[in-house]
XYZ file of C-alpha atoms in Angstrom:
708
model
C -46.634 -80.424 1.167
C -47.276 -77.163 -1.094
C -50.550 -78.122 -1.384
C -51.167 -78.536 2.209
C -49.917 -74.936 2.920
C -52.269 -73.693 0.039
C -54.924 -71.384 1.575
C -58.341 -70.731 -0.527
C -58.606 -67.468 0.920
C -55.240 -66.467 -0.907
C -56.086 -68.011 -4.328
C -54.599 -71.234 -3.398
C -51.384 -69.527 -3.093
C -49.216 -70.129 0.094
C -48.648 -67.447 2.556
C -44.759 -67.481 1.603
C -45.562 -66.627 -1.878
C -48.292 -63.668 -0.948
C -45.515 -62.293 1.295
C -44.443 -58.575 0.709
C -40.870 -57.937 1.023
C -40.174 -54.255 1.949
C -36.532 -53.111 1.030
C -34.598 -52.736 4.510
C -34.425 -48.893 5.198
C -31.076 -47.667 4.611
C -29.073 -46.056 7.146
C -28.378 -42.645 6.943
C -24.952 -41.598 7.408
C -24.535 -38.269 6.009
C -27.218 -36.385 7.894
C -25.953 -32.604 6.572
C -28.791 -30.751 4.764
C -28.467 -31.116 0.853
C -27.382 -27.980 -0.869
C -30.803 -27.845 -3.090
C -33.557 -28.669 -0.901
C -37.070 -30.171 -2.319
C -40.502 -28.638 -1.178
C -43.638 -30.390 -0.439
C -45.174 -28.437 -3.092
C -42.535 -29.815 -5.865
C -43.359 -33.392 -5.062
C -46.876 -32.845 -5.434
C -46.580 -30.835 -8.561
C -44.382 -33.749 -9.711
C -46.736 -36.270 -8.391
C -49.889 -34.561 -10.493
C -47.382 -34.287 -13.809
C -46.525 -38.141 -13.528
C -50.168 -39.362 -12.959
C -52.104 -41.353 -15.703
C -54.921 -39.760 -17.337
C -58.310 -40.523 -16.193
C -60.140 -43.218 -17.716
C -63.586 -41.914 -19.148
C -66.359 -43.765 -20.960
C -66.693 -42.892 -24.772
C -69.532 -40.107 -25.548
C -72.461 -41.604 -27.146
C -73.803 -39.566 -29.830
C -77.891 -40.127 -31.021
C -78.362 -39.083 -34.820
C -82.001 -40.126 -35.185
C -85.233 -40.653 -33.509
C -85.063 -44.269 -33.873
C -81.939 -44.393 -31.895
C -83.436 -42.012 -29.503
C -86.124 -44.208 -28.530
C -84.204 -47.019 -28.226
C -81.701 -45.469 -25.695
C -84.735 -44.122 -23.589
C -86.263 -47.823 -23.735
C -83.226 -49.303 -22.539
C -82.695 -46.647 -19.656
C -86.293 -46.914 -18.515
C -85.680 -50.748 -18.462
C -82.637 -50.407 -16.317
C -84.662 -47.970 -13.781
C -87.445 -50.233 -13.558
C -85.122 -53.440 -13.263
C -83.521 -51.454 -10.022
C -86.583 -50.259 -8.792
C -87.837 -53.442 -8.549
C -85.157 -54.832 -6.480
C -84.786 -51.888 -4.474
C -87.914 -50.435 -3.988
C -87.457 -48.982 -0.772
C -84.415 -46.782 -1.970
C -85.512 -43.445 -2.324
C -82.292 -42.165 -4.278
C -83.087 -44.702 -7.168
C -86.786 -43.041 -7.556
C -85.014 -39.672 -7.379
C -82.554 -40.226 -10.124
C -85.272 -41.955 -12.300
C -87.537 -38.784 -11.957
C -84.848 -36.438 -12.602
C -83.909 -38.747 -15.776
C -87.273 -38.544 -17.431
C -86.941 -34.731 -16.368
C -83.706 -34.387 -18.000
C -85.929 -35.816 -21.196
C -88.290 -33.299 -21.038
C -91.122 -35.981 -20.317
C -92.856 -34.359 -17.291
C -95.640 -36.314 -17.496
C -93.517 -39.487 -16.795
C -91.436 -37.820 -14.206
C -94.773 -36.674 -12.232
C -95.785 -40.309 -12.548
C -92.605 -41.696 -10.970
C -92.609 -39.187 -8.080
C -96.179 -40.220 -7.626
C -95.225 -43.747 -7.288
C -92.320 -42.901 -4.868
C -94.682 -41.419 -2.723
C -96.932 -44.255 -2.644
C -93.893 -46.030 -1.432
C -92.875 -43.448 1.560
C -94.881 -40.509 1.500
C -93.339 -39.527 5.241
C -89.933 -38.771 2.874
C -89.555 -34.948 3.234
C -86.778 -35.244 0.766
C -89.544 -36.742 -2.119
C -92.056 -33.603 -1.646
C -89.114 -31.036 -1.770
C -87.465 -32.716 -5.042
C -90.895 -33.265 -6.441
C -92.216 -29.709 -5.874
C -88.580 -28.054 -6.715
C -89.148 -29.758 -10.325
C -92.646 -28.396 -10.900
C -91.239 -24.840 -9.749
C -88.073 -24.545 -11.832
C -90.150 -25.555 -15.005
C -92.868 -22.843 -13.806
C -95.701 -25.265 -13.267
C -96.869 -23.101 -10.635
C -100.361 -24.764 -10.115
C -98.923 -28.210 -9.945
C -96.230 -26.956 -7.318
C -99.118 -25.327 -5.314
C -100.743 -28.670 -5.659
C -97.446 -30.561 -4.359
C -96.900 -28.079 -1.481
C -100.699 -28.211 -0.543
C -100.738 -32.225 -0.120
C -96.953 -32.009 1.620
C -98.324 -29.665 4.313
C -101.527 -31.652 4.594
C -100.249 -34.971 5.167
C -97.134 -33.944 6.965
C -98.403 -30.869 8.894
C -95.169 -31.047 11.583
C -92.450 -30.972 9.233
C -91.512 -26.934 9.253
C -89.671 -26.888 6.446
C -92.255 -27.840 3.943
C -94.425 -24.883 5.419
C -91.472 -22.416 4.763
C -90.696 -23.637 1.034
C -94.776 -23.388 0.213
C -94.595 -20.000 1.746
C -91.575 -18.795 0.219
C -92.989 -20.109 -3.341
C -96.170 -17.666 -2.582
C -94.440 -14.555 -1.427
C -91.819 -15.051 -4.458
C -94.826 -14.903 -6.757
C -96.119 -11.834 -5.267
C -99.081 -13.664 -3.651
C -98.913 -12.112 -0.109
C -102.443 -12.722 0.397
C -101.828 -16.550 -0.335
C -98.916 -16.701 1.667
C -100.794 -15.053 4.682
C -103.309 -17.453 4.149
C -100.677 -20.504 4.601
C -99.352 -19.137 7.343
C -103.000 -18.724 9.206
C -103.382 -22.688 8.275
C -99.912 -23.198 9.746
C -100.810 -21.692 12.898
C -103.790 -23.642 13.546
C -101.402 -26.403 14.301
C -99.435 -24.625 16.908
C -96.113 -24.677 16.021
C -93.031 -23.791 17.687
C -91.276 -20.265 18.604
C -89.588 -20.341 15.166
C -93.073 -20.647 13.290
C -94.820 -17.738 15.019
C -91.391 -15.849 14.360
C -91.586 -16.588 10.648
C -95.370 -15.272 10.394
C -94.035 -11.930 12.770
C -91.197 -11.484 10.135
C -93.566 -11.711 6.819
C -95.664 -9.370 8.491
C -92.963 -6.890 9.427
C -91.495 -7.203 5.451
C -94.782 -5.861 4.567
C -94.855 -2.758 7.454
C -97.939 -4.620 8.952
C -97.091 -3.350 12.739
C -100.622 -4.146 13.919
C -101.027 -7.269 12.411
C -97.705 -8.262 13.656
C -98.698 -7.160 17.290
C -101.873 -9.289 17.026
C -99.875 -12.285 16.090
C -97.556 -11.650 19.080
C -100.897 -11.567 21.162
C -101.987 -15.124 19.784
C -98.046 -16.328 20.197
C -98.160 -15.409 23.776
C -101.479 -17.282 24.475
C -100.171 -20.096 22.691
C -96.508 -20.285 24.208
C -96.829 -18.397 27.757
C -93.359 -18.638 28.413
C -90.739 -16.055 28.908
C -89.042 -16.295 26.014
C -92.138 -15.370 24.437
C -93.011 -12.641 26.312
C -89.330 -11.158 26.169
C -89.604 -11.203 22.326
C -92.759 -9.230 22.201
C -91.561 -6.662 24.499
C -88.385 -6.082 22.338
C -90.614 -5.761 19.182
C -92.394 -2.938 21.007
C -89.355 -1.248 22.081
C -87.769 -1.420 18.624
C -90.888 -0.030 17.287
C -90.647 2.729 20.341
C -93.792 1.972 22.190
C -91.861 2.027 25.822
C -95.440 2.041 27.349
C -96.607 -0.819 25.469
C -93.224 -2.763 26.243
C -93.754 -1.897 29.970
C -97.078 -3.484 29.839
C -95.400 -6.601 28.073
C -93.522 -7.330 30.968
C -96.069 -6.292 33.514
C -98.784 -8.847 31.902
C -95.889 -11.435 31.877
C -95.584 -11.396 35.648
C -99.093 -11.206 36.257
C -100.096 -14.636 34.176
C -97.083 -16.708 34.382
C -97.592 -16.845 37.911
C -94.942 -17.612 40.744
C -93.622 -20.933 39.271
C -93.634 -18.971 35.416
C -91.409 -16.229 37.229
C -87.466 -16.907 36.487
C -84.327 -14.758 36.419
C -84.438 -14.169 32.800
C -87.773 -12.559 32.805
C -86.750 -10.257 35.956
C -83.343 -9.329 34.356
C -84.546 -8.550 30.974
C -87.382 -6.207 32.564
C -84.520 -4.342 34.826
C -82.361 -4.165 31.836
C -85.114 -2.561 30.101
C -86.145 0.084 32.511
C -82.065 0.683 32.926
C -82.134 1.291 29.225
C -84.413 3.837 29.551
C -83.107 5.665 32.540
C -85.491 4.236 35.025
C -82.882 3.441 37.582
C -85.394 3.231 40.516
C -87.710 1.052 38.825
C -84.961 -1.172 37.700
C -83.657 -1.448 41.472
C -87.068 -2.316 42.674
C -87.646 -5.138 39.864
C -84.261 -6.483 41.170
C -85.462 -6.412 44.701
C -88.588 -7.947 44.181
C -87.332 -10.570 41.971
C -85.090 -11.522 44.830
C -87.665 -11.754 47.372
C -89.333 -14.158 45.445
C -86.981 -16.095 43.125
C -85.828 -19.241 45.354
C -82.083 -18.723 46.055
C -80.732 -21.545 43.971
C -82.275 -20.072 40.854
C -80.673 -16.635 41.214
C -77.226 -16.625 40.978
C -77.179 -14.636 37.403
C -79.872 -11.992 39.085
C -77.379 -11.510 41.653
C -74.521 -10.942 39.687
C -76.560 -8.442 37.483
C -78.066 -6.672 40.506
C -74.197 -6.271 41.955
C -73.125 -4.620 38.426
C -76.229 -2.480 38.573
C -75.487 -1.118 41.836
C -71.510 -0.760 41.016
C -72.867 1.466 38.283
C -75.849 3.341 39.654
C -75.878 2.960 43.296
C -74.530 4.568 46.481
C -71.919 2.962 48.823
C -74.843 1.578 50.857
C -76.503 0.567 48.074
C -73.580 -1.847 47.018
C -73.072 -2.831 50.647
C -76.306 -3.862 50.807
C -75.906 -6.044 47.383
C -73.165 -7.760 48.660
C -74.404 -8.729 51.910
C -77.687 -9.806 49.959
C -75.455 -12.081 47.949
C -73.537 -13.347 51.330
C -77.197 -13.813 52.898
C -78.227 -16.065 49.550
C -74.929 -18.101 49.992
C -75.686 -18.788 53.629
C -79.407 -19.703 52.764
C -78.365 -22.014 50.671
C -75.962 -23.771 52.839
C -78.234 -23.924 55.669
C -80.737 -25.922 53.544
C -78.134 -28.270 52.881
C -77.037 -28.669 56.490
C -79.063 -27.007 59.062
C -77.383 -28.509 62.081
C -74.021 -26.922 60.627
C -73.499 -24.304 63.610
C -70.547 -22.613 62.086
C -72.677 -21.654 59.002
C -75.520 -20.233 61.729
C -72.457 -18.346 63.536
C -71.097 -16.595 60.243
C -74.732 -15.685 59.274
C -75.191 -14.018 62.714
C -71.995 -12.104 62.617
C -72.947 -10.834 58.924
C -76.515 -9.952 59.985
C -74.869 -8.162 63.453
C -72.449 -5.973 61.220
C -75.650 -4.785 59.262
C -77.228 -3.568 62.253
C -80.856 -4.466 61.674
C -82.331 -5.776 64.907
C -85.466 -7.423 63.893
C -83.424 -9.124 61.328
C -80.562 -10.183 63.786
C -83.271 -11.722 66.321
C -84.833 -13.337 63.317
C -81.473 -15.298 62.532
C -80.872 -15.837 66.082
C -84.187 -17.704 66.549
C -83.873 -19.698 63.816
C -80.354 -20.717 64.735
C -81.043 -22.262 68.240
C -84.385 -23.658 67.073
C -81.935 -26.131 65.449
C -81.631 -28.147 68.559
C -78.851 -31.253 68.389
C -80.422 -34.536 67.547
C -79.269 -36.611 70.628
C -78.761 -35.629 74.262
C -74.939 -36.270 74.076
C -72.734 -33.706 75.279
C -70.374 -33.563 72.362
C -73.122 -32.722 69.933
C -74.256 -29.758 72.151
C -71.036 -28.058 72.878
C -71.009 -26.082 69.654
C -74.367 -25.424 69.858
C -74.698 -23.802 73.019
C -72.250 -21.173 72.068
C -75.281 -20.084 69.886
C -77.115 -19.167 72.944
C -74.071 -17.330 74.403
C -73.708 -15.312 71.446
C -77.470 -14.402 71.467
C -77.174 -13.343 75.032
C -74.133 -11.173 74.388
C -75.359 -9.518 71.760
C -78.680 -8.788 73.674
C -76.673 -7.234 76.570
C -74.208 -5.324 74.743
C -75.325 -4.353 71.385
C -78.995 -4.101 72.098
C -78.814 -3.552 75.852
C -81.998 -5.208 76.342
C -81.255 -6.652 79.862
C -84.710 -8.386 80.429
C -84.387 -10.121 76.843
C -80.920 -11.049 77.698
C -82.236 -12.540 81.237
C -84.892 -14.266 78.897
C -82.315 -15.863 76.624
C -80.415 -17.515 79.624
C -83.427 -19.155 81.271
C -84.847 -20.221 78.140
C -81.280 -22.145 77.506
C -81.248 -23.289 81.041
C -84.737 -24.847 80.581
C -83.712 -26.374 77.019
C -80.274 -28.122 78.550
C -80.956 -31.419 79.940
C -79.295 -31.479 83.312
C -79.828 -34.698 84.154
C -77.439 -36.280 81.323
C -75.178 -33.240 81.353
C -74.947 -29.691 81.685
C -72.770 -26.581 81.465
C -71.360 -24.468 84.169
C -70.440 -21.540 81.735
C -74.444 -21.085 81.080
C -74.977 -21.124 85.044
C -72.180 -18.630 85.380
C -72.838 -16.334 82.773
C -76.476 -16.028 83.914
C -75.520 -15.357 87.496
C -73.005 -13.068 86.254
C -75.834 -10.798 84.573
C -77.537 -10.687 87.587
C -74.740 -9.346 89.758
C -74.285 -6.754 86.863
C -77.878 -5.956 87.307
C -77.527 -5.737 91.381
C -79.738 -8.257 92.008
C -78.132 -10.598 94.726
C -81.091 -12.527 95.619
C -81.665 -13.732 92.079
C -77.874 -14.583 91.436
C -78.383 -16.732 94.475
C -81.128 -18.381 93.177
C -79.502 -19.381 89.879
C -76.385 -20.790 91.346
C -78.106 -22.765 94.337
C -80.258 -24.132 91.327
C -77.114 -25.054 89.430
C -75.865 -26.901 92.468
C -79.034 -28.636 93.465
C -79.518 -29.962 89.603
C -75.911 -30.033 87.836
C -73.193 -29.314 90.745
C -69.733 -28.946 89.204
C -66.553 -28.045 90.595
C -66.210 -24.749 88.315
C -69.646 -23.570 90.098
C -68.692 -24.322 93.857
C -65.617 -22.509 93.257
C -67.074 -19.487 91.461
C -70.056 -19.180 94.128
C -67.637 -19.454 97.093
C -65.416 -16.589 95.447
C -68.504 -14.291 95.093
C -69.721 -14.818 98.603
C -65.949 -14.318 99.889
C -66.003 -11.152 98.190
C -69.280 -10.347 99.643
C -67.891 -10.757 102.938
C -70.359 -13.788 103.587
C -68.134 -15.934 105.763
C -70.867 -18.347 107.004
C -72.331 -18.755 103.954
C -68.977 -19.669 102.387
C -68.603 -22.512 105.081
C -72.110 -23.942 104.140
C -71.105 -24.103 100.488
C -67.877 -25.699 101.191
C -69.695 -28.502 103.706
C -72.152 -28.907 100.537
C -68.976 -28.680 97.979
C -67.610 -31.469 100.241
C -70.889 -33.559 100.653
C -70.657 -33.624 96.825
C -67.292 -34.467 96.182
C -65.645 -35.710 99.517
C -62.347 -36.879 97.903
C -61.687 -33.459 96.378
C -58.312 -32.583 97.822
C -58.738 -28.978 96.572
C -61.978 -28.446 98.564
C -60.568 -29.718 101.803
C -57.272 -27.689 101.130
C -59.398 -24.280 100.418
C -61.392 -24.934 103.582
C -58.930 -25.395 105.889
C -57.060 -22.328 104.421
C -60.414 -20.037 104.613
C -60.172 -21.048 108.494
C -56.749 -20.182 108.628
C -57.087 -17.004 107.053
C -59.760 -16.101 109.773
C -57.397 -17.096 112.233
C -59.494 -20.451 113.133
C -56.332 -22.547 113.248
C -58.037 -25.434 115.252
C -60.850 -25.318 112.576
C -58.528 -25.610 109.922
C -56.607 -28.487 111.608
C -59.915 -30.270 112.068
C -60.685 -29.817 108.400
C -57.410 -31.167 107.633
C -57.770 -34.280 109.982
C -60.930 -35.139 108.378
C -59.587 -34.598 105.137
C -56.620 -37.226 105.416
C -59.366 -39.493 107.180
C -61.287 -39.925 104.075
C -60.913 -43.441 102.478
C -60.332 -42.062 98.643
C -58.711 -38.803 97.827
C -57.937 -37.720 94.429
C -54.598 -36.149 95.043
C -53.364 -36.909 98.685
C -50.103 -36.178 98.213
C -50.898 -32.381 97.447
C -53.376 -32.736 100.651
C -50.683 -34.192 102.891
C -48.665 -31.290 101.421
C -50.914 -28.526 102.325
C -51.035 -29.662 105.846
C -47.540 -29.834 106.327
C -47.060 -26.239 105.049
C -50.165 -25.316 107.559
C -48.647 -26.642 110.681
C -44.836 -25.240 109.554
C -46.406 -21.607 108.915
C -48.173 -22.101 112.287
C -44.948 -23.120 113.985
C -45.928 -26.327 115.447
C -42.411 -28.153 114.818
C -43.574 -31.067 116.803
C -46.882 -31.459 114.999
C -44.967 -31.274 111.867
C -42.771 -34.132 112.633
C -45.721 -36.083 113.710
C -47.446 -35.843 110.553
C -44.290 -36.677 108.604
C -44.181 -39.616 110.906
C -48.169 -40.603 110.013
C -47.262 -39.899 106.442
C -44.324 -42.580 106.312
C -46.727 -45.051 107.974
C -48.582 -44.892 104.974
C -45.930 -44.424 101.973
C -42.613 -44.827 101.985
C -41.856 -42.789 99.000
C -38.494 -41.084 98.324
C -39.792 -37.551 97.970
C -41.282 -37.616 101.797
C -38.167 -38.867 103.168
C -36.290 -36.114 101.217
C -38.854 -33.336 102.253
C -38.770 -34.776 106.051
C -34.853 -34.424 105.839
C -35.180 -31.038 104.357
C -37.435 -29.892 106.869
C -35.191 -30.905 109.880
C -32.035 -29.132 108.174
C -33.750 -25.704 107.482
C -35.929 -25.502 110.374
C -36.061 -22.194 112.382
C -33.579 -21.430 114.967
C -35.424 -20.976 118.418
C -32.523 -19.242 120.092
C -32.853 -16.497 117.211
C -36.503 -16.126 117.618
C -35.917 -15.785 121.338
C -33.242 -13.607 121.195
C -35.541 -11.205 118.566
C -38.192 -11.188 121.248
C -36.296 -10.454 124.016
C -34.267 -7.583 121.861
C -30.604 -9.324 122.603
C -27.813 -10.969 120.069
C -28.330 -14.665 119.754
C -26.027 -17.084 121.967
C -23.357 -18.430 119.624
C -22.830 -21.509 121.501
C -26.814 -22.340 121.757
C -26.920 -21.625 117.821
C -24.111 -23.897 117.629
C -25.803 -26.496 119.645
C -29.213 -25.947 117.584
C -27.302 -26.400 114.137
C -25.641 -29.637 115.453
C -28.944 -31.105 116.844
C -30.488 -30.099 113.252
C -27.792 -31.826 111.189
C -27.758 -34.998 113.459
C -31.869 -34.930 113.140
C -31.647 -34.669 109.502
C -28.827 -37.214 108.601
C -30.741 -39.574 111.075
C -33.880 -39.203 108.751
C -31.681 -39.524 105.503
C -29.840 -42.841 107.034
C -33.334 -44.248 107.943
C -34.431 -43.543 104.425
C -31.536 -45.715 103.090
C -32.215 -48.471 105.274
C -35.754 -48.490 104.572
C -35.299 -48.338 100.962
C -32.617 -50.865 100.868
C -34.461 -53.167 103.055
C -38.372 -52.643 101.309
C -37.364 -52.006 97.947
C -33.826 -53.348 97.169
C -34.440 -53.125 93.044
C -35.227 -49.471 93.291
C -31.329 -48.990 93.007
C -31.923 -45.790 91.373
C -34.246 -44.302 93.753
C -31.391 -45.113 96.259
C -29.062 -43.188 94.130
C -31.013 -40.373 94.155
C -31.833 -40.141 97.886
C -27.862 -40.404 98.289
C -27.227 -37.625 95.791
C -30.037 -35.392 97.850
C -28.126 -36.475 101.296
C -24.809 -35.299 99.845
C -25.919 -32.059 98.604
C -27.527 -31.554 102.094
C -24.529 -32.376 104.011
C -22.848 -29.417 101.422
C -25.254 -27.316 102.831
C -24.144 -28.102 106.499
C -20.405 -26.870 105.668
C -18.075 -27.351 108.732
C -20.589 -29.513 110.221
C -21.252 -32.108 107.239
C -20.034 -35.122 106.614
C -19.813 -35.753 102.658
C -17.275 -37.888 102.682
C -19.558 -40.315 104.706
C -22.229 -40.366 102.179
C -19.424 -40.593 99.473
C -18.518 -43.949 100.483
C -22.059 -44.910 100.013
C -22.220 -43.490 96.634
C -22.896 -46.398 93.933
C -20.858 -46.875 90.781
C -22.831 -46.506 87.387
C -22.687 -49.647 84.856
C -24.046 -49.574 81.140
C -25.424 -52.988 80.676
C -28.073 -54.500 77.964
C -31.106 -56.503 78.591
C -33.188 -58.652 75.925
C -36.545 -56.971 75.172
C -39.564 -58.695 73.526
C -41.989 -57.537 70.872
C -45.879 -57.289 71.715
C -46.308 -61.057 70.456
C -43.461 -62.176 72.640
C -40.808 -62.632 70.026
C -37.212 -61.501 70.708
C -36.903 -57.859 69.580
C -33.102 -57.609 70.408
C -31.351 -55.611 73.285
C -31.716 -52.371 74.956
C -29.103 -50.447 77.076
C -29.863 -49.373 80.490
C -27.811 -48.060 83.529
C -27.372 -50.093 86.606
C -25.687 -49.121 90.110
C -23.494 -51.340 92.021
C -23.174 -50.255 95.573
C -20.294 -50.712 97.902
C -22.032 -53.550 99.774
C -22.617 -55.436 96.273
C -18.511 -55.317 95.904
C -18.700 -59.140 96.905
C -20.217 -59.838 93.527
C -17.358 -58.034 91.894
C -15.260 -61.341 91.167
C -17.869 -62.994 89.582
C -18.446 -60.010 87.200
C -14.376 -59.910 86.437
C -15.111 -63.842 85.375
C -17.834 -62.898 83.290
C -15.857 -59.914 81.741
C -13.114 -62.383 81.093
C -15.269 -65.196 79.483
C -16.720 -62.448 76.997
C -13.049 -61.247 76.106
C -11.922 -64.701 75.500
C -15.124 -65.480 73.372
C -14.722 -62.317 71.347
C -11.178 -62.996 70.339
C -11.801 -66.924 69.413
C -14.813 -65.734 67.017
C -12.283 -63.342 65.519
C -9.390 -65.841 65.238
C -12.213 -68.220 63.632
C -13.047 -65.743 60.974
C -9.285 -65.026 60.100
C -8.742 -68.739 59.559
């Protein structure tokens, strides 16, 4: 069994035998700090003291030449065997060569370096270590030979060139170092290589040579970085004019693609440093006009700082406005149909007050026509035209241009699909302010012909009415009703116009035509207006006939109540006659008229109650409301009223429950509602009492079962 559990990976021991049993952690009972504290430093010191001494190999002492030769032979054999196994390992070659170097056998060391280079001549470390050996032991020509071969084979490794040049410079061979740098420059190195050549010449105070190198440098690397370095070099040497020429040449030679905000910021800061404030401002403005907006954030920030330091209030405001313009332009590029951005942009330009720029922004804004002929896409866009027109009229005070704006907008709108009454009316009101009524009528006439709307008809009629053109108003109402014969508002206003002119028969004829229409949008308002028209004319019999005609069409509760109240509140004929004759009214006649009104009103309420009871017996709530109105009216009759008779008809309110269902038809519980029990329904009362008694009995039975 133990053999089966033995594991070869554990040296044929069982896992149980190899388990490490750690002592169980002791539970600390006393957690108070000890009187003597042990620091970390003390623990480390004690660990170091108790550490065992390091085991070092014994030193080998060589006493004679034969022993030395034997040692060298053995070491060389070890290195050669190692090289045969890992020929590709560079560190082995380096250790072998350095060991030969330590034995002062430089010929053998060179041989090893050469063999290593044959294996991997692209390894920079080998060349560096090889040349370092030659230099350390002052083999100058050998070092030169190594460096020369290295830079010839690996001309793109900058470190080799740096080391070669540094060696020649340390030897004082300035001409040789310059010759090496020239060789390096033929390979067109990066910015660091040219910078090293320039610094070399500056170390020996060769300013003209350094300037010539800079000329070659900017031709080799025509970048902003190179030109800025060239200009700073001239500034450092006190050549301000030459530095300015460098910046100007850079702007000219790099072209529009190479002109970046870094170049212009450096140029402007250069001018600012030498107190050329106007030059710096011109540079900033030129840069902001020529650099794409998305690449000029740092430029704007620098310009704002510059204006805050050197500019006046107007200059600072211009910079802030320019920054906001830049932001709006960027947003417009992303979404040109976002009209909210155009609104803000136009308001910004209006606050500045540059008319040419305002016109340009408005024209660009209105050029972004919505892509679809649907009104919801045009509702925001049309306000751009409105704002444009209002600016031209109120701010620019150019009425002709305002007129042109309205005309172009009305041409653009697809009136056959949808229209905007606001634009027609604003264009017409402009013509009124210009006192050109003929143009106003032409605009509104075109509106009625192309895109008739309620608002246009109403406003046109109101204008003509204020001008006193009654015949035009009548023609407009006729066109209005031809376009919308179901519009009760138009019929009522037309009749009201005729009544205000004293044309009662015309008004009555219009109402008759109106109620004869097969379809009406709000017939209740029309009938109400007709009834009020007859009441105001004192035609009580006509009013009664209207109510009767209306009741033939509908038996609505409000019609009955209105009819009954009309009879109850009808003006007294005796008072009217007495006032005309200049005498006191006869009390007997007044009482007789009052009784007649009461009887007529009561008769209508009774008809209404019977009608609702027979035609709509389920509408108990309406009957209850009718009785409440009847009772209030009887109260208003004072002594002549019979409230008790109505009270006997009043129903009793009962709260009941009825089942309700969800949308899918499943039962969803019960809801409470108010039911009305009228006196004539009292025959059902015994049945109700039986049901109530049964409910109480069931409730008691359930309670007794639960107790058991």
